[in-house]
mmCIF file of C-alpha atoms and ligand atoms in Angstrom:
data_model
loop_
_atom_site.group_PDB
_atom_site.id
_atom_site.type_symbol
_atom_site.label_atom_id
_atom_site.label_comp_id
_atom_site.label_asym_id
_atom_site.label_seq_id
_atom_site.Cartn_x
_atom_site.Cartn_y
_atom_site.Cartn_z
ATOM 1 C CA MET A 1 0.000 0.000 0.000
ATOM 2 C CA SER A 2 1.404 3.403 -0.823
ATOM 3 C CA ARG A 3 1.540 6.039 1.887
ATOM 4 C CA THR A 4 1.632 9.744 1.056
ATOM 5 C CA PRO A 5 4.900 11.077 2.456
ATOM 6 C CA LEU A 6 4.887 13.900 4.984
ATOM 7 C CA VAL A 7 7.717 16.387 5.154
ATOM 8 C CA ALA A 8 7.479 18.588 8.225
ATOM 9 C CA GLY A 9 9.812 21.476 8.988
ATOM 10 C CA ASN A 10 10.379 21.885 12.702
ATOM 11 C CA TRP A 11 11.496 25.483 13.099
ATOM 12 C CA LYS A 12 12.089 25.132 16.848
ATOM 13 C CA MET A 13 12.607 28.576 18.451
ATOM 14 C CA TYR A 14 13.411 30.356 15.196
ATOM 15 C CA LYS A 15 11.632 33.045 13.176
ATOM 16 C CA THR A 16 9.689 36.082 14.232
ATOM 17 C CA VAL A 17 6.373 36.663 12.474
ATOM 18 C CA ALA A 18 8.072 38.964 9.961
ATOM 19 C CA GLU A 19 10.731 36.330 9.237
ATOM 20 C CA ALA A 20 8.076 33.626 8.954
ATOM 21 C CA GLU A 21 6.152 35.731 6.407
ATOM 22 C CA ARG A 22 9.240 36.219 4.243
ATOM 23 C CA TYR A 23 9.979 32.506 4.444
ATOM 24 C CA ILE A 24 6.504 31.350 3.501
ATOM 25 C CA GLN A 25 6.370 33.701 0.506
ATOM 26 C CA ALA A 26 9.611 32.085 -0.681
ATOM 27 C CA LEU A 27 8.388 28.534 0.039
ATOM 28 C CA LEU A 28 4.912 28.597 -1.492
ATOM 29 C CA PRO A 29 5.894 29.036 -5.157
ATOM 30 C CA ARG A 30 8.578 26.357 -4.755
ATOM 31 C CA VAL A 31 6.110 23.702 -3.598
ATOM 32 C CA ALA A 32 2.978 24.855 -5.447
ATOM 33 C CA SER A 33 3.101 22.051 -7.986
ATOM 34 C CA LEU A 34 4.446 19.298 -5.724
ATOM 35 C CA GLU A 35 1.760 16.652 -5.832
ATOM 36 C CA GLY A 36 1.838 13.489 -3.788
ATOM 37 C CA VAL A 37 3.569 14.860 -0.728
ATOM 38 C CA GLU A 38 2.164 16.484 2.407
ATOM 39 C CA ILE A 39 4.135 19.512 3.547
ATOM 40 C CA ALA A 40 3.952 21.090 6.984
ATOM 41 C CA VAL A 41 5.707 23.873 8.844
ATOM 42 C CA CYS A 42 5.853 23.505 12.630
ATOM 43 C CA THR A 43 6.191 27.071 13.808
ATOM 44 C CA PRO A 44 6.559 28.815 17.161
ATOM 45 C CA PHE A 45 3.171 29.589 18.755
ATOM 46 C CA THR A 46 3.601 33.275 17.961
ATOM 47 C CA ALA A 47 3.738 32.674 14.197
ATOM 48 C CA LEU A 48 0.886 30.144 13.969
ATOM 49 C CA GLN A 49 -1.917 32.568 13.165
ATOM 50 C CA ALA A 50 0.078 34.411 10.517
ATOM 51 C CA MET A 51 1.188 31.152 8.903
ATOM 52 C CA VAL A 52 -2.332 29.700 8.908
ATOM 53 C CA ASP A 53 -3.570 32.856 7.170
ATOM 54 C CA SER A 54 -0.727 32.896 4.645
ATOM 55 C CA THR A 55 -1.031 29.214 3.721
ATOM 56 C CA ARG A 56 -4.819 28.994 3.388
ATOM 57 C CA GLY A 57 -5.680 27.202 0.156
ATOM 58 C CA THR A 58 -2.079 26.077 -0.408
ATOM 59 C CA ARG A 59 -0.361 22.690 -0.074
ATOM 60 C CA VAL A 60 1.343 23.684 3.179
ATOM 61 C CA GLY A 61 -0.151 22.731 6.542
ATOM 62 C CA VAL A 62 0.690 24.492 9.789
ATOM 63 C CA TYR A 63 1.595 22.525 12.914
ATOM 64 C CA ALA A 64 2.462 23.555 16.475
ATOM 65 C CA GLN A 65 5.558 22.153 18.204
ATOM 66 C CA ASN A 66 3.914 21.202 21.485
ATOM 67 C CA MET A 67 0.710 21.591 23.484
ATOM 68 C CA HIS A 68 -0.572 20.872 26.967
ATOM 69 C CA GLU A 69 -2.850 17.905 27.521
ATOM 70 C CA ALA A 70 -5.453 19.842 29.509
ATOM 71 C CA ALA A 71 -8.035 21.982 27.721
ATOM 72 C CA GLU A 72 -7.447 24.865 30.125
ATOM 73 C CA GLY A 73 -6.143 25.478 33.611
ATOM 74 C CA ALA A 74 -3.534 27.125 35.791
ATOM 75 C CA PHE A 75 -0.534 26.102 33.652
ATOM 76 C CA THR A 76 1.529 29.217 33.138
ATOM 77 C CA GLY A 77 3.188 29.398 29.734
ATOM 78 C CA GLU A 78 1.254 26.517 28.189
ATOM 79 C CA VAL A 79 -1.100 26.306 25.191
ATOM 80 C CA SER A 80 -3.984 23.834 24.789
ATOM 81 C CA ALA A 81 -5.516 21.855 21.918
ATOM 82 C CA PRO A 82 -8.676 24.023 21.697
ATOM 83 C CA MET A 83 -6.462 27.109 21.417
ATOM 84 C CA LEU A 84 -4.637 25.549 18.457
ATOM 85 C CA VAL A 85 -7.840 24.343 16.839
ATOM 86 C CA GLU A 86 -9.325 27.823 17.058
ATOM 87 C CA LEU A 87 -6.437 29.074 14.911
ATOM 88 C CA ASP A 88 -7.059 26.319 12.331
ATOM 89 C CA VAL A 89 -3.748 24.638 13.068
ATOM 90 C CA ALA A 90 -3.592 21.216 11.357
ATOM 91 C CA GLY A 91 -1.411 19.244 13.736
ATOM 92 C CA VAL A 92 1.156 19.193 16.481
ATOM 93 C CA VAL A 93 4.597 17.722 17.180
ATOM 94 C CA LEU A 94 4.528 15.785 20.457
ATOM 95 C CA GLY A 95 7.288 14.371 22.616
ATOM 96 C CA HIS A 96 10.178 15.907 20.683
ATOM 97 C CA SER A 97 13.435 14.866 22.351
ATOM 98 C CA GLU A 98 14.215 18.495 23.170
ATOM 99 C CA ARG A 99 10.936 18.711 25.083
ATOM 100 C CA ARG A 100 11.711 15.441 26.853
ATOM 101 C CA GLN A 101 15.371 16.240 27.627
ATOM 102 C CA LEU A 102 15.404 19.987 28.224
ATOM 103 C CA PHE A 103 11.933 20.494 29.665
ATOM 104 C CA GLY A 104 11.408 17.237 31.525
ATOM 105 C CA GLU A 105 8.415 16.135 29.524
ATOM 106 C CA ALA A 106 7.352 12.702 30.737
ATOM 107 C CA ASP A 107 6.178 9.735 28.661
ATOM 108 C CA ARG A 108 2.895 9.802 30.538
ATOM 109 C CA ALA A 109 2.131 13.377 29.560
ATOM 110 C CA VAL A 110 3.120 12.683 25.945
ATOM 111 C CA ALA A 111 0.690 9.740 25.826
ATOM 112 C CA GLN A 112 -2.096 11.967 27.119
ATOM 113 C CA LYS A 113 -1.252 14.677 24.594
ATOM 114 C CA VAL A 114 -1.442 12.247 21.653
ATOM 115 C CA LEU A 115 -4.973 11.243 22.615
ATOM 116 C CA VAL A 116 -6.103 14.801 23.321
ATOM 117 C CA ALA A 117 -4.699 16.048 20.003
ATOM 118 C CA LEU A 118 -6.547 13.345 18.054
ATOM 119 C CA GLN A 119 -9.777 14.028 19.879
ATOM 120 C CA ALA A 120 -9.439 17.714 19.055
ATOM 121 C CA GLY A 121 -8.901 16.986 15.362
ATOM 122 C CA LEU A 122 -5.175 17.769 15.340
ATOM 123 C CA ARG A 123 -2.779 15.396 13.581
ATOM 124 C CA PRO A 124 -0.064 14.344 15.997
ATOM 125 C CA ILE A 125 3.556 13.663 15.073
ATOM 126 C CA LEU A 126 4.849 11.510 17.930
ATOM 127 C CA CYS A 127 8.652 11.663 18.247
ATOM 128 C CA VAL A 128 10.681 8.710 19.479
ATOM 129 C CA GLY A 129 14.378 7.866 19.422
ATOM 130 C CA GLU A 130 17.366 6.596 21.320
ATOM 131 C CA THR A 131 20.389 8.376 22.768
ATOM 132 C CA GLU A 132 23.867 7.491 21.614
ATOM 133 C CA GLU A 133 24.504 5.605 24.871
ATOM 134 C CA GLU A 134 21.366 3.549 24.356
ATOM 135 C CA ARG A 135 22.387 2.666 20.798
ATOM 136 C CA LEU A 136 25.889 1.683 21.877
ATOM 137 C CA ALA A 137 24.468 -0.450 24.663
ATOM 138 C CA GLY A 138 22.194 -2.285 22.198
ATOM 139 C CA ASP A 139 19.140 -0.696 23.788
ATOM 140 C CA THR A 140 17.651 0.984 20.720
ATOM 141 C CA GLU A 141 14.752 -1.433 20.249
ATOM 142 C CA ARG A 142 13.892 -1.490 23.933
ATOM 143 C CA LYS A 143 13.728 2.309 23.975
ATOM 144 C CA LEU A 144 11.639 2.501 20.805
ATOM 145 C CA ARG A 145 9.273 -0.199 22.032
ATOM 146 C CA HIS A 146 8.749 1.643 25.281
ATOM 147 C CA GLN A 147 8.214 5.060 23.675
ATOM 148 C CA VAL A 148 5.914 3.834 20.905
ATOM 149 C CA GLN A 149 3.806 1.629 23.170
ATOM 150 C CA GLU A 150 3.511 4.279 25.850
ATOM 151 C CA GLY A 151 2.911 7.131 23.389
ATOM 152 C CA LEU A 152 0.085 5.239 21.680
ATOM 153 C CA GLU A 153 -1.296 3.707 24.858
ATOM 154 C CA HIS A 154 -4.541 5.691 24.971
ATOM 155 C CA VAL A 155 -5.194 5.889 21.245
ATOM 156 C CA PRO A 156 -8.263 3.894 20.137
ATOM 157 C CA GLN A 157 -7.128 1.133 17.775
ATOM 158 C CA GLU A 158 -9.038 2.442 14.790
ATOM 159 C CA ARG A 159 -7.274 5.803 15.054
ATOM 160 C CA LEU A 160 -3.707 4.521 15.389
ATOM 161 C CA SER A 161 -2.868 5.183 11.762
ATOM 162 C CA GLU A 162 -3.667 8.901 12.185
ATOM 163 C CA VAL A 163 -0.578 9.322 14.348
ATOM 164 C CA ALA A 164 2.605 9.929 12.361
ATOM 165 C CA ILE A 165 5.616 8.588 14.221
ATOM 166 C CA ALA A 166 8.959 10.331 13.767
ATOM 167 C CA TYR A 167 11.978 8.169 14.461
ATOM 168 C CA GLU A 168 14.643 10.641 15.518
ATOM 169 C CA PRO A 169 17.875 9.214 16.928
ATOM 170 C CA ILE A 170 18.885 11.846 19.463
ATOM 171 C CA TRP A 171 22.538 11.650 18.450
ATOM 172 C CA ALA A 172 21.554 12.724 14.933
ATOM 173 C CA ILE A 173 19.502 15.772 15.907
ATOM 174 C CA GLY A 174 21.247 19.030 15.101
ATOM 175 C CA THR A 175 24.614 17.279 14.951
ATOM 176 C CA GLY A 176 25.100 16.787 11.211
ATOM 177 C CA ARG A 177 25.541 13.068 11.975
ATOM 178 C CA VAL A 178 22.716 11.527 10.035
ATOM 179 C CA ALA A 179 21.722 7.893 10.580
ATOM 180 C CA THR A 180 22.903 5.553 7.849
ATOM 181 C CA PRO A 181 20.167 4.363 5.491
ATOM 182 C CA GLU A 182 20.489 0.918 7.104
ATOM 183 C CA GLN A 183 19.995 2.340 10.606
ATOM 184 C CA ALA A 184 17.054 4.503 9.523
ATOM 185 C CA GLN A 185 15.355 1.675 7.644
ATOM 186 C CA GLU A 186 15.872 -0.818 10.457
ATOM 187 C CA ALA A 187 14.428 1.506 13.085
ATOM 188 C CA ALA A 188 11.537 2.682 10.900
ATOM 189 C CA SER A 189 10.585 -0.876 10.085
ATOM 190 C CA PHE A 190 10.784 -1.793 13.778
ATOM 191 C CA VAL A 191 8.494 1.125 14.688
ATOM 192 C CA ARG A 192 6.060 0.070 11.966
ATOM 193 C CA ALA A 193 6.025 -3.485 13.289
ATOM 194 C CA LEU A 194 5.257 -2.168 16.791
ATOM 195 C CA VAL A 195 2.145 -0.465 15.410
ATOM 196 C CA GLY A 196 1.232 -3.680 13.615
ATOM 197 C CA ALA A 197 1.474 -5.519 16.912
ATOM 198 C CA LEU A 198 -1.025 -3.090 18.444
ATOM 199 C CA HIS A 199 -3.455 -3.486 15.570
ATOM 200 C CA LYS A 200 -2.889 -5.859 12.710
ATOM 201 C CA GLY A 201 -2.928 -4.186 9.313
ATOM 202 C CA LEU A 202 -2.456 -0.631 10.538
ATOM 203 C CA ASP A 203 1.298 -0.973 10.180
ATOM 204 C CA GLU A 204 0.739 -0.637 6.451
ATOM 205 C CA GLN A 205 -1.100 2.644 6.926
ATOM 206 C CA VAL A 206 0.839 4.474 9.617
ATOM 207 C CA LYS A 207 3.384 7.059 8.498
ATOM 208 C CA VAL A 208 6.873 6.632 9.921
ATOM 209 C CA LEU A 209 9.165 9.623 9.405
ATOM 210 C CA TYR A 210 12.896 9.918 9.884
ATOM 211 C CA GLY A 211 14.382 12.963 11.609
ATOM 212 C CA GLY A 212 17.924 13.987 12.496
ATOM 213 C CA SER A 213 20.234 16.058 10.264
ATOM 214 C CA VAL A 214 18.143 15.594 7.129
ATOM 215 C CA ASN A 215 19.335 17.996 4.412
ATOM 216 C CA PRO A 216 18.956 18.369 0.646
ATOM 217 C CA GLY A 217 22.092 16.261 0.140
ATOM 218 C CA ASN A 218 20.967 13.171 2.055
ATOM 219 C CA ALA A 219 17.164 13.426 1.747
ATOM 220 C CA ALA A 220 16.763 11.440 -1.473
ATOM 221 C CA GLU A 221 18.504 8.388 -0.066
ATOM 222 C CA LEU A 222 16.599 8.466 3.242
ATOM 223 C CA LEU A 223 13.226 9.176 1.696
ATOM 224 C CA ALA A 224 13.563 6.316 -0.771
ATOM 225 C CA LEU A 225 13.778 3.774 2.086
ATOM 226 C CA ALA A 226 10.899 1.315 2.132
ATOM 227 C CA ASP A 227 9.688 2.166 5.629
ATOM 228 C CA VAL A 228 10.489 5.893 5.719
ATOM 229 C CA ASP A 229 7.407 7.907 4.739
ATOM 230 C CA GLY A 230 8.792 11.380 5.112
ATOM 231 C CA ALA A 231 10.996 13.512 7.297
ATOM 232 C CA LEU A 232 10.928 15.773 10.301
ATOM 233 C CA VAL A 233 13.488 18.407 9.415
ATOM 234 C CA GLY A 234 15.015 20.896 11.828
ATOM 235 C CA GLY A 235 17.938 23.064 10.726
ATOM 236 C CA ALA A 236 17.548 22.479 6.990
ATOM 237 C CA SER A 237 13.883 23.506 7.116
ATOM 238 C CA LEU A 238 14.756 27.065 8.113
ATOM 239 C CA ASP A 239 15.730 27.935 4.561
ATOM 240 C CA ALA A 240 12.813 27.812 2.104
ATOM 241 C CA GLU A 241 14.905 26.621 -0.808
ATOM 242 C CA SER A 242 16.499 23.750 1.076
ATOM 243 C CA PHE A 243 13.164 22.717 2.642
ATOM 244 C CA ALA A 244 11.522 22.724 -0.795
ATOM 245 C CA ALA A 245 14.361 20.543 -2.112
ATOM 246 C CA ILE A 246 13.724 18.003 0.663
ATOM 247 C CA ALA A 247 9.991 17.997 -0.066
ATOM 248 C CA THR A 248 10.786 17.388 -3.738
ATOM 249 C CA ALA A 249 13.014 14.447 -2.769
ATOM 250 C CA ALA A 250 10.110 13.014 -0.764
ATOM 251 C CA ARG A 251 7.806 13.250 -3.762
ATOM 252 C CA ASP A 252 10.408 11.554 -5.954
ATOM 253 C CA GLY A 253 11.127 8.815 -3.418
ATOM 254 C CA ALA A 254 7.473 7.943 -2.783
ATOM 255 C CA GLY A 255 5.693 4.883 -4.024
HETATM 256 P P1 LIG B 1 17.729 18.592 12.723
HETATM 257 O O1 LIG B 1 16.509 18.494 13.754
HETATM 258 O O2 LIG B 1 17.172 18.334 11.352
HETATM 259 O O3 LIG B 1 18.265 19.989 12.870
HETATM 260 O O4 LIG B 1 18.721 17.546 13.116
HETATM 261 C C1 LIG B 1 15.537 17.502 13.593
HETATM 262 C C2 LIG B 1 14.509 17.621 14.684
HETATM 263 O O5 LIG B 1 14.855 18.030 15.801
HETATM 264 O O6 LIG B 1 13.325 17.314 14.467
#
């Protein structure tokens, strides 16, 4: 079964609204005729409204980079699913390793967020991945099994395939050290099999992305892998031309 690839640019804490506007005006013409690939920009909260307005009717979806699991409450500095939905945001990145490592986000909260996002009509991208120590210790599969099973724990079986799962080895994020095609394929296929174990048949439908130092030079090889259905791109997504080149590689590698 063929899965439409998703290429999502995770801007992290980059771009003011003015910078985001300049970027999107450069991106839109470059991806206007790219059929057969879903494209998303995951922007800071402050740029969401402007990006939703500027991308209306285009091929580019707008995602948030995080959200709180509660609908509202005394949670200073947080943003909820209904707040994102009100802006017409399409989806949300959940459990990114920077959230887990730098902001102490727990597996339990991530699992709750995945369910809440789906219920609100947001498309979640659940991030999983091992540290370098875990890989060297032969613990990669144990870590992935734990994060995938826990992250999807509350998701009703029939909705499992609506969660995109981004395999992002932590040692490859922002380091320029990309996983080898063999490592990326092996992990993506393992993640897919974990979904299949939760609900037979859905493994063929779920999107598994690769993330970690994807750039226009290595994208074609990664995106052609059998079990890699797209990419979550950090640094190389900040430049419209390089992000468009990665999206083009995804289109060419699909099928
Ligand atoms: P990177 O980031 O492409 O800069 O390595 C990927 C990510 O954090 O999602």
